[in-house]
Amino acid sequence: MFHWLEKNPFFFAVGVFLVIAFAGLVEILPNFAEASRPVAGLRPYTVLELAGKEVYKKDNCIACHSQLIRPFKSETDRYGQYSLSGEYAYDRPFLWGSKRTGPDLHRVGNYRTTDWHENHMWEPTSVVPGSIMPAYKHQFTNVADIETAYAEAVTVKNIFKTPYGDDIKAGKEAWEAYKPKVLAEAKAVAAQMKNKDVKDMVAAGKVPEVVALIAYLNSLGAKRYEAKK
Amino acid sequence: MNALMAKGLLFAAILIGATVYVVNSMHIDLSDPINLITMIGAVAIAVLTVGVSIKYINQMKTDTASGELAEENWDGIGEYKNELPGGWAYSFLGTLIWAMWYFTVGYPVNSFSQIGQWNEEVKAYNAKFEEKYKNPNQETLEDMGRSMFLVQCAPCHGNTGDGLSGKAHDFVDGRISKKQVLDVIKKGSNQLGYQMGAMPANMVTGKDAEEIAAYVAGGMKGKQPASFGVCAGCHGADGKGMNGMAANIAEYDENLITHVIKNGKHGAIGTMPAFHDRMTPVQLKALATYIQTLRGE
Amino acid sequence: MQSNAALEYDYTIAKLYTYTAILFGFVGMLIGTLIAAQLAFPDLNYLLGEYGTFSRLRPLHTNVVIYGFTVSGIFATFYYLAQRVLKVSMAESKFVMFIAKLQFFLYLVAATALVVTELMGYTQSKEYAQMEWPLDLLIVVIWVLWGIAMFALIGIRREKALYISMWYFIACFLGVAMLYLFNNMAVPTYFASGGVGSIMHSVSMYSGTNDALVQWWWGHNAVAFVFTVPIVGMIYYFLPKESGQSVYSYKLSLLSFWGLMFVYLWAGSHHLLWSTVPDWMQTMGSIFSVVLILPSWGSAINMLLTMKGEWNQLTDNPLIKFMVLASTFYMLSTLEGPIQAVKSVNAIAHFTDWIPGHVHDGVLGWVAFMIMAALFHMAPRMFKREIFSKNLIEAQFWIQTTAVVLYFTSMWIAGITQGMMWRAVDEYGNLMYSFIDTVTVLHPYYAIRALSGVLFLTGFVMFAYNMIKTMTSAKELTEEPQFRSPMA
Ligand code: HEM
Ligand code: HEM
Ligand SMILES: [Ca+2]
Ligand SMILES: [Ca+2]
Ligand SMILES: [Cu+2]
């Protein structure tokens, strides 16, 4: 029977395909709908936070940092509550990572603050002697792409029904109308920072990458949830 | 055993020995089940790979190729019709049976919950901890406090608690700096959750403020400025906060630490995050005790 | 059908991919050595401004060694051996030749675009799938072209039954095609938002846990269908061919192949143990990983047994050494992986350096060794010259073997130590180590790994030099060697 297959490449290929395709269905489908549901009270990322997430992707922090707290006491003591599936419902892509050269960041917003991040991203060893994390000084002068972040918000709202407000809609004009809100959010972050370049840029209506990144890092944890009314 | 096998196993032994040595030098408890299983796994990897591959490599020395050749031949490559090696075939069958058993009988679908396991781990730990450290003595508290401080607080306050040249609060150089006191006097404060509530802004200004700040920052030693009376109304003449009505500005007591850790603090230096309820009362006390000891002379 | 006349095989395409395998191998391993050194000596992060940090370079390393070096190796060996085991020459079909040339051209375009866009920071952030959507589309085209060339060659074959190597190459083609497509599904935001923002950006079709499942369904099987399946295909051809021995057992080949096909796909969730994926799915990944040991070891054992009684070939022919050691490292990584997939072990191993250690047993000791041995074997036949220097190969072999051993032992110790330190508690039940303690303790191991990188890279440069000399100035051959490759 197998020798017959080996003489009939077409059926051989079909056989291989069936054998390998089968497992994928069993692995991915049963839980698909369940895993798409957000936990109660979870809010989508703001546009500034999305721009920060892009900085996180661009500078590829995932190379060293995970965002997945496993249910072990040693991890919940270090990083806080273990991660829940529904907390990732708005994460496209997921950013769990597969290597912890640095610590987990899934709830880093709960125990680090803007000024700490400012010091740390500028020169990690200034706050953590012995750190091997690179300094990301260029993030203090590079401009974050908030426009593309807005486009992402529009996309996930329209296609995946992510619950954004009515002011997030397609088109350049809608973006121009929305832009001041992003800048205001950036100002609030920059107000807690000391770097002169950062303050100047924000005053000039530009968002330095580090401001967006810090907004994103601060959002990881309790701030991902709607403020209780 | 031949020389090649002996060398291989020696290599495996050295690797495992080095691993155990390094791990031990970091004071790891190898009797912890997870650690133990991991070490057993490591031994299995090293020994089985070396053992089995060298067994076959040895056959290159001792055995000769034989068997019935298949009719086909590809680019000069022939194929024997030899039977499966027995050890391999039985192991394959064995793992398949084991897998089916595991999934259906041994540990059937959904009989394990990782969250349930976490709950139990934490519950067991808490019960043990509360029992053991009901009335810890000074030394225990200090020690416990140090261990927590180094893990949770040192990334901001530094290993020595000196605040890393002004990046966070400095515990070594006295209770609180002049700059911080002035800032509070100017802006008031309403974030630590004391019974008294808010401290109003700008109660004193100018030279008075300077004097008070210098006095508080100096550890409340020497002659008390007359204007300190304003403060004493809430913080007490000794600055200790009148039994928790307001912040203790003379020393780090348990009450102050509890309020700061629970609520976080935004001040002249920057922002300290709130840890909410992540620490138990004993742990808070331990941190307070330890922080007291950081204060230099 | 011309019965006995020897076929004149056409190696144009195999040669082209041989060049790119050497080039990308060098670049990828150079970056690998640099990032290894950066973890030991962080000042090396600032050699190239923002483009030179560990984090930017790491995916460049993985993508250049995978899509550049390994995939070039796969195409080179495929276009070489497929002709021979199917008994057709590419010169016989203008169509196949055209498709293959087009494929190579687009491959060069894609490789260049990959390097440029990744340095600029365009990324989907999914491991081994970082390239943004325009590149993904290009890669799909390249892959389809390969499929067309493959099945066209099979269509005009003279050898009725497919040789084992072909089974594996077919599986490689199908597996990667299916997995790559599903994992890279994304919506370009520019079009979905009415022309706002960057045209390169896209968002994944899946979110959170689902995205993770799809990603590791791919990630794990990328290992299967790029680092395992085609490499097994290679050894099934090059080891018997170089040694002149017949494959030990058809039955073992057969069971190993179908076993591997069936079991591999189920094991992907071992990358997601203790995550938010349902418990039963994790258990499944764990169990199938253990079962997977045997179909993996089956091929390795089959190859080792093929060399039964050939001890002098092992000591005397460095190419045989490479391939026998490759089988052994394949056994090491396919036992280490399953053990790391045991849930209790993974609780320690996951996120630590033990995983890159496991990875490089496979990619250095198995993939790179096998590809280099294959290219060495091909060179005298493609360029009609003997291999430039046997001594150089011998030296290269020992240097690189030392390098792999240093790599995996250092990361083994580093990873286990790190994993156990993260969990360690003091007498009060508080965490014993701050995170930075677990970083600084690794410095010596990171330094050893950097050294191992320098050694492996040195070996690769020796390989490249030997190959270039073989192509250009080694002694010419009058007729094709039947088995053992001639070397000076
Ligand atoms: C029986 C076969 C194998 C099994 C069951 C297996 C299992 C595993 C496991 C459990 C992990 C770690 C997941 C984690 O905790 O992060 C892993 C990672 C990895 N393995 Fe294997 N492995 C096998 C063979 C191989 C081989 C032969 C190679 C390469 C030649 C390889 C390459 C990799 C790579 C590249 C990763 C890293 C994935 C990442 O980026 O996280 N594996 N494997
Ligand atoms: C000179 C030789 C090499 C050196 C020094 C080297 C070094 C490294 C380093 C330092 C990392 C990052 C590990 C971390 O984040 O902790 C890495 C990752 C990786 N390398 Fe290499 N590498 C080399 C060759 C190769 C080759 C030839 C391949 C493939 C054929 C390869 C495939 C990979 C893969 C798949 C990863 C990702 C592993 C993961 O995510 O777990 N490397 N390498
Ligand atoms: Ca990885
Ligand atoms: Ca992609
Ligand atoms: Cu895997």
PDB file of N, CA and C in Angstrom, chain A residues 9-75:
ATOM      1  N   PRO A   9       2.801  10.125  -6.905  1.00  0.00           N
ATOM      2  CA  PRO A   9       3.131  11.342  -6.155  1.00  0.00           C
ATOM      3  C   PRO A   9       1.900  12.152  -5.755  1.00  0.00           C
ATOM      4  N   PHE A  10       0.880  12.180  -6.592  1.00  0.00           N
ATOM      5  CA  PHE A  10      -0.277  12.991  -6.269  1.00  0.00           C
ATOM      6  C   PHE A  10      -0.948  12.481  -4.991  1.00  0.00           C
ATOM      7  N   PHE A  11      -1.226  11.190  -4.960  1.00  0.00           N
ATOM      8  CA  PHE A  11      -1.884  10.645  -3.766  1.00  0.00           C
ATOM      9  C   PHE A  11      -0.957  10.687  -2.558  1.00  0.00           C
ATOM     10  N   PHE A  12       0.327  10.553  -2.847  1.00  0.00           N
ATOM     11  CA  PHE A  12       1.310  10.664  -1.765  1.00  0.00           C
ATOM     12  C   PHE A  12       1.188  12.035  -1.113  1.00  0.00           C
ATOM     13  N   ALA A  13       1.152  13.077  -1.961  1.00  0.00           N
ATOM     14  CA  ALA A  13       1.068  14.442  -1.433  1.00  0.00           C
ATOM     15  C   ALA A  13      -0.245  14.655  -0.691  1.00  0.00           C
ATOM     16  N   VAL A  14      -1.334  14.132  -1.257  1.00  0.00           N
ATOM     17  CA  VAL A  14      -2.624  14.280  -0.579  1.00  0.00           C
ATOM     18  C   VAL A  14      -2.568  13.595   0.781  1.00  0.00           C
ATOM     19  N   GLY A  15      -1.978  12.414   0.809  1.00  0.00           N
ATOM     20  CA  GLY A  15      -1.857  11.688   2.076  1.00  0.00           C
ATOM     21  C   GLY A  15      -1.107  12.498   3.112  1.00  0.00           C
ATOM     22  N   VAL A  16       0.034  13.031   2.717  1.00  0.00           N
ATOM     23  CA  VAL A  16       0.829  13.835   3.645  1.00  0.00           C
ATOM     24  C   VAL A  16       0.002  15.019   4.134  1.00  0.00           C
ATOM     25  N   PHE A  17      -0.668  15.664   3.199  1.00  0.00           N
ATOM     26  CA  PHE A  17      -1.407  16.864   3.570  1.00  0.00           C
ATOM     27  C   PHE A  17      -2.498  16.539   4.596  1.00  0.00           C
ATOM     28  N   LEU A  18      -3.241  15.467   4.348  1.00  0.00           N
ATOM     29  CA  LEU A  18      -4.318  15.123   5.285  1.00  0.00           C
ATOM     30  C   LEU A  18      -3.753  14.842   6.665  1.00  0.00           C
ATOM     31  N   VAL A  19      -2.679  14.077   6.693  1.00  0.00           N
ATOM     32  CA  VAL A  19      -2.104  13.709   7.984  1.00  0.00           C
ATOM     33  C   VAL A  19      -1.659  14.945   8.754  1.00  0.00           C
ATOM     34  N   ILE A  20      -1.074  15.912   8.045  1.00  0.00           N
ATOM     35  CA  ILE A  20      -0.577  17.065   8.792  1.00  0.00           C
ATOM     36  C   ILE A  20      -1.640  18.121   9.043  1.00  0.00           C
ATOM     37  N   ALA A  21      -2.658  18.201   8.211  1.00  0.00           N
ATOM     38  CA  ALA A  21      -3.657  19.262   8.382  1.00  0.00           C
ATOM     39  C   ALA A  21      -4.590  18.961   9.546  1.00  0.00           C
ATOM     40  N   PHE A  22      -4.809  17.693   9.773  1.00  0.00           N
ATOM     41  CA  PHE A  22      -5.776  17.231  10.750  1.00  0.00           C
ATOM     42  C   PHE A  22      -5.512  17.798  12.155  1.00  0.00           C
ATOM     43  N   ALA A  23      -4.265  17.675  12.595  1.00  0.00           N
ATOM     44  CA  ALA A  23      -3.944  18.074  13.961  1.00  0.00           C
ATOM     45  C   ALA A  23      -4.206  19.558  14.196  1.00  0.00           C
ATOM     46  N   GLY A  24      -3.977  20.366  13.175  1.00  0.00           N
ATOM     47  CA  GLY A  24      -4.163  21.801  13.328  1.00  0.00           C
ATOM     48  C   GLY A  24      -5.585  22.132  13.714  1.00  0.00           C
ATOM     49  N   LEU A  25      -6.528  21.451  13.074  1.00  0.00           N
ATOM     50  CA  LEU A  25      -7.927  21.731  13.364  1.00  0.00           C
ATOM     51  C   LEU A  25      -8.242  21.426  14.823  1.00  0.00           C
ATOM     52  N   VAL A  26      -7.770  20.273  15.277  1.00  0.00           N
ATOM     53  CA  VAL A  26      -8.063  19.874  16.650  1.00  0.00           C
ATOM     54  C   VAL A  26      -7.435  20.854  17.641  1.00  0.00           C
ATOM     55  N   GLU A  27      -6.290  21.399  17.243  1.00  0.00           N
ATOM     56  CA  GLU A  27      -5.585  22.254  18.180  1.00  0.00           C
ATOM     57  C   GLU A  27      -6.205  23.635  18.257  1.00  0.00           C
ATOM     58  N   ILE A  28      -6.677  24.139  17.138  1.00  0.00           N
ATOM     59  CA  ILE A  28      -7.028  25.556  17.114  1.00  0.00           C
ATOM     60  C   ILE A  28      -8.521  25.817  17.210  1.00  0.00           C
ATOM     61  N   LEU A  29      -9.316  24.986  16.557  1.00  0.00           N
ATOM     62  CA  LEU A  29     -10.731  25.322  16.477  1.00  0.00           C
ATOM     63  C   LEU A  29     -11.548  25.248  17.774  1.00  0.00           C
ATOM     64  N   PRO A  30     -11.408  24.196  18.591  1.00  0.00           N
ATOM     65  CA  PRO A  30     -12.382  24.021  19.678  1.00  0.00           C
ATOM     66  C   PRO A  30     -12.494  25.230  20.590  1.00  0.00           C
ATOM     67  N   ASN A  31     -11.389  25.942  20.768  1.00  0.00           N
ATOM     68  CA  ASN A  31     -11.374  26.997  21.764  1.00  0.00           C
ATOM     69  C   ASN A  31     -11.454  28.384  21.142  1.00  0.00           C
ATOM     70  N   PHE A  32     -11.652  28.438  19.824  1.00  0.00           N
ATOM     71  CA  PHE A  32     -11.444  29.699  19.125  1.00  0.00           C
ATOM     72  C   PHE A  32     -12.350  30.823  19.638  1.00  0.00           C
ATOM     73  N   ALA A  33     -13.640  30.561  19.707  1.00  0.00           N
ATOM     74  CA  ALA A  33     -14.588  31.615  20.095  1.00  0.00           C
ATOM     75  C   ALA A  33     -14.347  32.032  21.536  1.00  0.00           C
ATOM     76  N   GLU A  34     -14.180  31.041  22.393  1.00  0.00           N
ATOM     77  CA  GLU A  34     -13.959  31.300  23.806  1.00  0.00           C
ATOM     78  C   GLU A  34     -12.758  32.222  24.028  1.00  0.00           C
ATOM     79  N   ALA A  35     -11.680  31.944  23.309  1.00  0.00           N
ATOM     80  CA  ALA A  35     -10.447  32.695  23.540  1.00  0.00           C
ATOM     81  C   ALA A  35     -10.495  34.097  22.938  1.00  0.00           C
ATOM     82  N   SER A  36     -11.504  34.396  22.146  1.00  0.00           N
ATOM     83  CA  SER A  36     -11.587  35.739  21.575  1.00  0.00           C
ATOM     84  C   SER A  36     -12.309  36.705  22.499  1.00  0.00           C
ATOM     85  N   ARG A  37     -12.895  36.188  23.569  1.00  0.00           N
ATOM     86  CA  ARG A  37     -13.732  37.025  24.437  1.00  0.00           C
ATOM     87  C   ARG A  37     -12.906  37.765  25.487  1.00  0.00           C
ATOM     88  N   PRO A  38     -13.107  39.083  25.581  1.00  0.00           N
ATOM     89  CA  PRO A  38     -12.346  39.825  26.592  1.00  0.00           C
ATOM     90  C   PRO A  38     -12.866  39.574  28.006  1.00  0.00           C
ATOM     91  N   VAL A  39     -12.011  39.727  29.018  1.00  0.00           N
ATOM     92  CA  VAL A  39     -12.486  39.662  30.399  1.00  0.00           C
ATOM     93  C   VAL A  39     -13.283  40.927  30.696  1.00  0.00           C
ATOM     94  N   ALA A  40     -14.119  40.856  31.721  1.00  0.00           N
ATOM     95  CA  ALA A  40     -15.014  41.977  32.033  1.00  0.00           C
ATOM     96  C   ALA A  40     -14.207  43.235  32.324  1.00  0.00           C
ATOM     97  N   GLY A  41     -14.647  44.350  31.743  1.00  0.00           N
ATOM     98  CA  GLY A  41     -14.039  45.631  32.065  1.00  0.00           C
ATOM     99  C   GLY A  41     -12.796  45.971  31.270  1.00  0.00           C
ATOM    100  N   LEU A  42     -12.339  45.027  30.442  1.00  0.00           N
ATOM    101  CA  LEU A  42     -11.121  45.309  29.675  1.00  0.00           C
ATOM    102  C   LEU A  42     -11.406  46.373  28.620  1.00  0.00           C
ATOM    103  N   ARG A  43     -10.499  47.335  28.504  1.00  0.00           N
ATOM    104  CA  ARG A  43     -10.678  48.356  27.465  1.00  0.00           C
ATOM    105  C   ARG A  43      -9.636  48.159  26.372  1.00  0.00           C
ATOM    106  N   PRO A  44      -9.933  48.600  25.151  1.00  0.00           N
ATOM    107  CA  PRO A  44      -8.922  48.520  24.096  1.00  0.00           C
ATOM    108  C   PRO A  44      -7.794  49.508  24.389  1.00  0.00           C
ATOM    109  N   TYR A  45      -6.669  49.345  23.751  1.00  0.00           N
ATOM    110  CA  TYR A  45      -5.566  50.293  23.909  1.00  0.00           C
ATOM    111  C   TYR A  45      -5.951  51.638  23.301  1.00  0.00           C
ATOM    112  N   THR A  46      -5.508  52.717  23.931  1.00  0.00           N
ATOM    113  CA  THR A  46      -5.713  54.021  23.298  1.00  0.00           C
ATOM    114  C   THR A  46      -4.776  54.126  22.096  1.00  0.00           C
ATOM    115  N   VAL A  47      -5.018  55.142  21.279  1.00  0.00           N
ATOM    116  CA  VAL A  47      -4.186  55.286  20.084  1.00  0.00           C
ATOM    117  C   VAL A  47      -2.721  55.509  20.468  1.00  0.00           C
ATOM    118  N   LEU A  48      -2.494  56.289  21.503  1.00  0.00           N
ATOM    119  CA  LEU A  48      -1.107  56.516  21.935  1.00  0.00           C
ATOM    120  C   LEU A  48      -0.475  55.196  22.397  1.00  0.00           C
ATOM    121  N   GLU A  49      -1.247  54.419  23.149  1.00  0.00           N
ATOM    122  CA  GLU A  49      -0.722  53.130  23.610  1.00  0.00           C
ATOM    123  C   GLU A  49      -0.437  52.199  22.423  1.00  0.00           C
ATOM    124  N   LEU A  50      -1.306  52.242  21.420  1.00  0.00           N
ATOM    125  CA  LEU A  50      -1.052  51.426  20.226  1.00  0.00           C
ATOM    126  C   LEU A  50       0.253  51.855  19.555  1.00  0.00           C
ATOM    127  N   ALA A  51       0.457  53.170  19.501  1.00  0.00           N
ATOM    128  CA  ALA A  51       1.711  53.656  18.912  1.00  0.00           C
ATOM    129  C   ALA A  51       2.885  53.154  19.736  1.00  0.00           C
ATOM    130  N   GLY A  52       2.702  53.104  21.056  1.00  0.00           N
ATOM    131  CA  GLY A  52       3.756  52.584  21.928  1.00  0.00           C
ATOM    132  C   GLY A  52       3.989  51.106  21.686  1.00  0.00           C
ATOM    133  N   LYS A  53       2.903  50.393  21.453  1.00  0.00           N
ATOM    134  CA  LYS A  53       3.042  48.969  21.162  1.00  0.00           C
ATOM    135  C   LYS A  53       3.850  48.776  19.874  1.00  0.00           C
ATOM    136  N   GLU A  54       3.661  49.681  18.918  1.00  0.00           N
ATOM    137  CA  GLU A  54       4.450  49.595  17.679  1.00  0.00           C
ATOM    138  C   GLU A  54       5.932  49.833  17.967  1.00  0.00           C
ATOM    139  N   VAL A  55       6.224  50.745  18.892  1.00  0.00           N
ATOM    140  CA  VAL A  55       7.630  50.962  19.254  1.00  0.00           C
ATOM    141  C   VAL A  55       8.179  49.692  19.900  1.00  0.00           C
ATOM    142  N   TYR A  56       7.355  49.101  20.749  1.00  0.00           N
ATOM    143  CA  TYR A  56       7.742  47.849  21.417  1.00  0.00           C
ATOM    144  C   TYR A  56       8.045  46.777  20.376  1.00  0.00           C
ATOM    145  N   LYS A  57       7.223  46.732  19.323  1.00  0.00           N
ATOM    146  CA  LYS A  57       7.467  45.752  18.261  1.00  0.00           C
ATOM    147  C   LYS A  57       8.686  46.127  17.437  1.00  0.00           C
ATOM    148  N   LYS A  58       8.769  47.410  17.102  1.00  0.00           N
ATOM    149  CA  LYS A  58       9.845  47.870  16.221  1.00  0.00           C
ATOM    150  C   LYS A  58      11.214  47.647  16.871  1.00  0.00           C
ATOM    151  N   ASP A  59      11.347  48.077  18.121  1.00  0.00           N
ATOM    152  CA  ASP A  59      12.627  47.846  18.783  1.00  0.00           C
ATOM    153  C   ASP A  59      12.703  46.442  19.353  1.00  0.00           C
ATOM    154  N   ASN A  60      11.650  45.681  19.110  1.00  0.00           N
ATOM    155  CA  ASN A  60      11.656  44.243  19.344  1.00  0.00           C
ATOM    156  C   ASN A  60      11.992  43.845  20.782  1.00  0.00           C
ATOM    157  N   CYS A  61      11.310  44.499  21.713  1.00  0.00           N
ATOM    158  CA  CYS A  61      11.514  44.176  23.124  1.00  0.00           C
ATOM    159  C   CYS A  61      11.186  42.705  23.391  1.00  0.00           C
ATOM    160  N   ILE A  62      10.350  42.131  22.537  1.00  0.00           N
ATOM    161  CA  ILE A  62       9.932  40.742  22.719  1.00  0.00           C
ATOM    162  C   ILE A  62      11.131  39.787  22.658  1.00  0.00           C
ATOM    163  N   ALA A  63      12.246  40.266  22.122  1.00  0.00           N
ATOM    164  CA  ALA A  63      13.449  39.430  22.093  1.00  0.00           C
ATOM    165  C   ALA A  63      13.884  39.047  23.504  1.00  0.00           C
ATOM    166  N   CYS A  64      13.589  39.904  24.455  1.00  0.00           N
ATOM    167  CA  CYS A  64      14.044  39.655  25.826  1.00  0.00           C
ATOM    168  C   CYS A  64      12.922  39.603  26.844  1.00  0.00           C
ATOM    169  N   HIS A  65      11.752  40.122  26.492  1.00  0.00           N
ATOM    170  CA  HIS A  65      10.697  40.231  27.506  1.00  0.00           C
ATOM    171  C   HIS A  65       9.465  39.429  27.149  1.00  0.00           C
ATOM    172  N   SER A  66       8.943  38.728  28.136  1.00  0.00           N
ATOM    173  CA  SER A  66       7.690  38.015  27.954  1.00  0.00           C
ATOM    174  C   SER A  66       6.541  38.882  28.458  1.00  0.00           C
ATOM    175  N   GLN A  67       5.337  38.515  28.096  1.00  0.00           N
ATOM    176  CA  GLN A  67       4.145  39.119  28.695  1.00  0.00           C
ATOM    177  C   GLN A  67       3.173  37.993  29.002  1.00  0.00           C
ATOM    178  N   LEU A  68       3.592  37.136  29.882  1.00  0.00           N
ATOM    179  CA  LEU A  68       2.765  35.987  30.229  1.00  0.00           C
ATOM    180  C   LEU A  68       3.184  35.538  31.621  1.00  0.00           C
ATOM    181  N   ILE A  69       2.303  35.762  32.592  1.00  0.00           N
ATOM    182  CA  ILE A  69       2.638  35.367  33.959  1.00  0.00           C
ATOM    183  C   ILE A  69       2.023  34.005  34.209  1.00  0.00           C
ATOM    184  N   ARG A  70       2.882  33.027  34.439  1.00  0.00           N
ATOM    185  CA  ARG A  70       2.381  31.658  34.582  1.00  0.00           C
ATOM    186  C   ARG A  70       1.869  31.435  35.999  1.00  0.00           C
ATOM    187  N   PRO A  71       0.951  30.518  36.178  1.00  0.00           N
ATOM    188  CA  PRO A  71       0.353  30.330  37.509  1.00  0.00           C
ATOM    189  C   PRO A  71       1.262  29.567  38.469  1.00  0.00           C
ATOM    190  N   PHE A  72       2.382  30.160  38.818  1.00  0.00           N
ATOM    191  CA  PHE A  72       3.250  29.625  39.869  1.00  0.00           C
ATOM    192  C   PHE A  72       3.369  30.712  40.917  1.00  0.00           C
ATOM    193  N   LYS A  73       3.475  30.322  42.169  1.00  0.00           N
ATOM    194  CA  LYS A  73       3.583  31.326  43.214  1.00  0.00           C
ATOM    195  C   LYS A  73       4.803  32.214  43.002  1.00  0.00           C
ATOM    196  N   SER A  74       5.895  31.592  42.544  1.00  0.00           N
ATOM    197  CA  SER A  74       7.107  32.387  42.341  1.00  0.00           C
ATOM    198  C   SER A  74       6.885  33.485  41.301  1.00  0.00           C
ATOM    199  N   GLU A  75       6.024  33.233  40.335  1.00  0.00           N
ATOM    200  CA  GLU A  75       5.784  34.267  39.316  1.00  0.00           C
ATOM    201  C   GLU A  75       4.755  35.279  39.785  1.00  0.00           C
TER     202      GLU A  75
END
